[in-house]
Short mmCIF file of N, CA and C in Angstrom, two decimals:
data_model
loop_
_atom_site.label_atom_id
_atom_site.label_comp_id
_atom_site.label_asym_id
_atom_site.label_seq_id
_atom_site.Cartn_x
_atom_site.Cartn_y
_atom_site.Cartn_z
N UNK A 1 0.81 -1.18 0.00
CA UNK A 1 0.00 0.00 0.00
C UNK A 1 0.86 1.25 0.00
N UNK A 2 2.14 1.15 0.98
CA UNK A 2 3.08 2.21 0.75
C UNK A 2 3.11 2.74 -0.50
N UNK A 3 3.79 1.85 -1.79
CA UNK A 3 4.13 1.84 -2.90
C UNK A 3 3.32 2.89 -3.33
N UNK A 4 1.97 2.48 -3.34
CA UNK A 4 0.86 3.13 -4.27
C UNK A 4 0.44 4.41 -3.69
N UNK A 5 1.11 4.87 -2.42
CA UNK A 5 0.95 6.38 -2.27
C UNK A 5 1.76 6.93 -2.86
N UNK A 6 3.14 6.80 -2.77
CA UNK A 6 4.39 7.11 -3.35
C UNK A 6 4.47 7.02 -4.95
N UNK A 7 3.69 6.59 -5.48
CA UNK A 7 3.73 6.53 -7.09
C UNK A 7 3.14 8.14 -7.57
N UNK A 8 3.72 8.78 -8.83
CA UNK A 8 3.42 10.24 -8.75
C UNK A 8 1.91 9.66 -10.37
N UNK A 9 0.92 10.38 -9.57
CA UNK A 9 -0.29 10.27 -11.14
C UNK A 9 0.49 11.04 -11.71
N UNK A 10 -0.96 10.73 -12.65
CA UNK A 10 -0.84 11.60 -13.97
C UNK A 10 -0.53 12.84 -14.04
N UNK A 11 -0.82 13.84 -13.32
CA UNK A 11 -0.94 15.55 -13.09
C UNK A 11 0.31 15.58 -12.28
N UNK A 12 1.06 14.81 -11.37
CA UNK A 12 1.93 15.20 -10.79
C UNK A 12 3.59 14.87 -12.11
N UNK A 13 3.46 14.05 -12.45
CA UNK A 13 4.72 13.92 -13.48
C UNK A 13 5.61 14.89 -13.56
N UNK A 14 6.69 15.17 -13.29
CA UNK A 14 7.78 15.76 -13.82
C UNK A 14 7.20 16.31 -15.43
N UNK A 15 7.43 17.77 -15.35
CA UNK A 15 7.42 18.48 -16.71
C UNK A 15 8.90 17.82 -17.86
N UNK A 16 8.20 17.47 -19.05
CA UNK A 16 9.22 16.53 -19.74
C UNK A 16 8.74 15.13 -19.16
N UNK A 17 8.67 14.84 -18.31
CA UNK A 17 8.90 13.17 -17.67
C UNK A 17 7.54 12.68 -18.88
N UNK A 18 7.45 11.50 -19.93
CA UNK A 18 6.58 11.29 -20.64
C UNK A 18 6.34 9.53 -20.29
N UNK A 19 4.91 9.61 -20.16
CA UNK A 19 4.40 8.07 -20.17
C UNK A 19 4.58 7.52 -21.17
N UNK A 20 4.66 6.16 -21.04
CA UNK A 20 4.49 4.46 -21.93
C UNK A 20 3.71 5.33 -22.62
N UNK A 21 2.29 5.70 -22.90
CA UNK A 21 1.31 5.56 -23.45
C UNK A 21 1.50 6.86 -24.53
N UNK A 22 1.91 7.94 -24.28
CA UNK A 22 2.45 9.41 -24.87
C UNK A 22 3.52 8.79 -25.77
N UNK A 23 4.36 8.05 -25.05
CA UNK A 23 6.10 7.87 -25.92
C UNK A 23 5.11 7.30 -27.18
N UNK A 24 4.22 6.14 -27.30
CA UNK A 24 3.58 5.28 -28.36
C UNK A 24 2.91 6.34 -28.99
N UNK A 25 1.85 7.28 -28.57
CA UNK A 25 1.40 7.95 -29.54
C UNK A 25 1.87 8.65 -30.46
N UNK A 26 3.27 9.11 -29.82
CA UNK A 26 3.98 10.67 -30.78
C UNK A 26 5.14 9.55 -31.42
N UNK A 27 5.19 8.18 -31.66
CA UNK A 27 6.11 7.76 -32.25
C UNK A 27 6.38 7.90 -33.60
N UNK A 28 7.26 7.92 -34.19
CA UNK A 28 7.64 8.18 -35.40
C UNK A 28 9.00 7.38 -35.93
N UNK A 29 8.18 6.82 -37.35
CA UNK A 29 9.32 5.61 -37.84
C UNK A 29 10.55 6.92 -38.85
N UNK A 30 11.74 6.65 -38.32
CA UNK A 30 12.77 7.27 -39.24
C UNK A 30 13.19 6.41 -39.86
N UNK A 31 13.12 6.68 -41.51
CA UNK A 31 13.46 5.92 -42.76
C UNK A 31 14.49 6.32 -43.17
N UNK A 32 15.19 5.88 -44.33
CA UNK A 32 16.27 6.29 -45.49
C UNK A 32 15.16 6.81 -46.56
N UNK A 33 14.17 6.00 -46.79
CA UNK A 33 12.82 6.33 -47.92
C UNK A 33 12.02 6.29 -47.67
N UNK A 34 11.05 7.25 -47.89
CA UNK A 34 9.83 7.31 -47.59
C UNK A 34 8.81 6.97 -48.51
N UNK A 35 9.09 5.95 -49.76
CA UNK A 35 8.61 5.78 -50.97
C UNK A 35 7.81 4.75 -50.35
N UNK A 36 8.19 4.22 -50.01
CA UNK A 36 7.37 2.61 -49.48
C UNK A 36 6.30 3.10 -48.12
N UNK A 37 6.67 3.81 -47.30
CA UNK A 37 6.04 4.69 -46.49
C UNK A 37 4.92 5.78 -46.82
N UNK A 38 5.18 5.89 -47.87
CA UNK A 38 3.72 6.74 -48.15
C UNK A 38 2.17 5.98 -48.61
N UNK A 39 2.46 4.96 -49.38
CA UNK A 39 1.76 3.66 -49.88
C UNK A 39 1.21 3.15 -48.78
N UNK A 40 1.32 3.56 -47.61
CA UNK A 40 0.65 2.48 -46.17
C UNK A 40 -0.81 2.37 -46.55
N UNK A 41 -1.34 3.88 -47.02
CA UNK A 41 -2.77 4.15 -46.19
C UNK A 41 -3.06 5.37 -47.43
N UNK A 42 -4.42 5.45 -47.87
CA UNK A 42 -4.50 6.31 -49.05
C UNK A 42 -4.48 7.72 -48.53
N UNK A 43 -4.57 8.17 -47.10
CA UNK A 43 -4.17 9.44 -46.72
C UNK A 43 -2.95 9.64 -46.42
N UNK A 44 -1.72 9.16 -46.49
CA UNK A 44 -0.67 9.84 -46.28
C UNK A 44 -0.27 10.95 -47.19
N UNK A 45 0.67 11.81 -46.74
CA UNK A 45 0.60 13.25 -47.32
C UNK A 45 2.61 13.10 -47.37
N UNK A 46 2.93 13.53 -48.48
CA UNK A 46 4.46 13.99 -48.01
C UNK A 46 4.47 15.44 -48.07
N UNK A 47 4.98 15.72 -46.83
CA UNK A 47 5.61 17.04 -46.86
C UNK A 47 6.62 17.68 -46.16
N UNK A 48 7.26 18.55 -46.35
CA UNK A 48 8.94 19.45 -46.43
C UNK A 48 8.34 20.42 -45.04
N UNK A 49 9.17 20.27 -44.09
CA UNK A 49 9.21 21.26 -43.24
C UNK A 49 10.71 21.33 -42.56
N UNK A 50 10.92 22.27 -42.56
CA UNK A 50 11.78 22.89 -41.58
C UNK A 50 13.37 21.55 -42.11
N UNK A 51 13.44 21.82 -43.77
CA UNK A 51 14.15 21.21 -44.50
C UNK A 51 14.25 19.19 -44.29
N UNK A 52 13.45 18.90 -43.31
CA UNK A 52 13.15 17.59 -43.49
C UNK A 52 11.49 17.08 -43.92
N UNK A 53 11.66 15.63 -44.95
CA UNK A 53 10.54 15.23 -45.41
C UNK A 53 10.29 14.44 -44.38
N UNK A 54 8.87 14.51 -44.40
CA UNK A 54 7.64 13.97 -43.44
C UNK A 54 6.37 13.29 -44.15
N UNK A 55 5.80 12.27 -43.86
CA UNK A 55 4.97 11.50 -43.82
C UNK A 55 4.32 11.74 -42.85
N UNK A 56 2.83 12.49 -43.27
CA UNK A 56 1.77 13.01 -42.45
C UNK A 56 0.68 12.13 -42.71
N UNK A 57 -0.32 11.72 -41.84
CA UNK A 57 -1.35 11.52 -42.26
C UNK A 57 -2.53 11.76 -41.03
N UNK A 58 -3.31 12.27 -41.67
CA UNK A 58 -4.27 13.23 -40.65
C UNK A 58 -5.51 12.01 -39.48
N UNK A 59 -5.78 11.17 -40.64
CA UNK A 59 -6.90 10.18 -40.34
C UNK A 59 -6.17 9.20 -39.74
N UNK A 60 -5.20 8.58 -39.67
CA UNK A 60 -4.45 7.86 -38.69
C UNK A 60 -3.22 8.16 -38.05
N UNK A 61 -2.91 8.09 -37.34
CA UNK A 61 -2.04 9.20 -36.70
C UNK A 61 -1.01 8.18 -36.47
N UNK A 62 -1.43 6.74 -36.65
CA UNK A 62 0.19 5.53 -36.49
C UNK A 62 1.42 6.15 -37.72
N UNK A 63 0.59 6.41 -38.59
CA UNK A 63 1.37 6.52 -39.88
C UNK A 63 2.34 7.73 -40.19
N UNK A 64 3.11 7.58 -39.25
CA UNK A 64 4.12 8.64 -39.12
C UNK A 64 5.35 8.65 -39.64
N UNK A 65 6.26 9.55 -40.60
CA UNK A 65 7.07 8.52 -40.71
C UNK A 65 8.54 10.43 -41.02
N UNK A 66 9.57 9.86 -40.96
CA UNK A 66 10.20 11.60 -41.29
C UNK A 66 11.90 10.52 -42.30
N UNK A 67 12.04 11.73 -42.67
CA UNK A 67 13.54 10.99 -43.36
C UNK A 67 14.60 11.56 -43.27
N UNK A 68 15.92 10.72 -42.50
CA UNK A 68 16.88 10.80 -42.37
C UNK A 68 17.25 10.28 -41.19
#
């Protein structure tokens, strides 16, 4: 019972400190090509930001993908 007072929730976390469940959502596959990566899903989008290409896709959000 100790344990489970001493465990910090959700709202208390260290600013930066990121859950299991956050790290999985914002994951992102880094490729050499993103040719085969765009083909997943008929919404993926390529696009150029901030001089690196990205694999966006709005309707599923697994399908992440950036290059280099």
């Amino acid at each position: 019972m100790m344990r489970e007072l001493n465990r910090p929730q959700g709202h208390e976390l260290q600013h930066g400190a990121a859950t299991r469940r956050d790290e999985q959502e914002t994951a992102m596959k880094v490729r050499n090509s993103l040719r085969s990566l765009k083909q997943r899903h008929r919404d993926c989008r390529v696009v150029r930001r901030k001089g690196r290409v990205y694999v966006i896709n709005k309707t599923q959000k697994k399908f992440k993908a950036r290059q280099g």
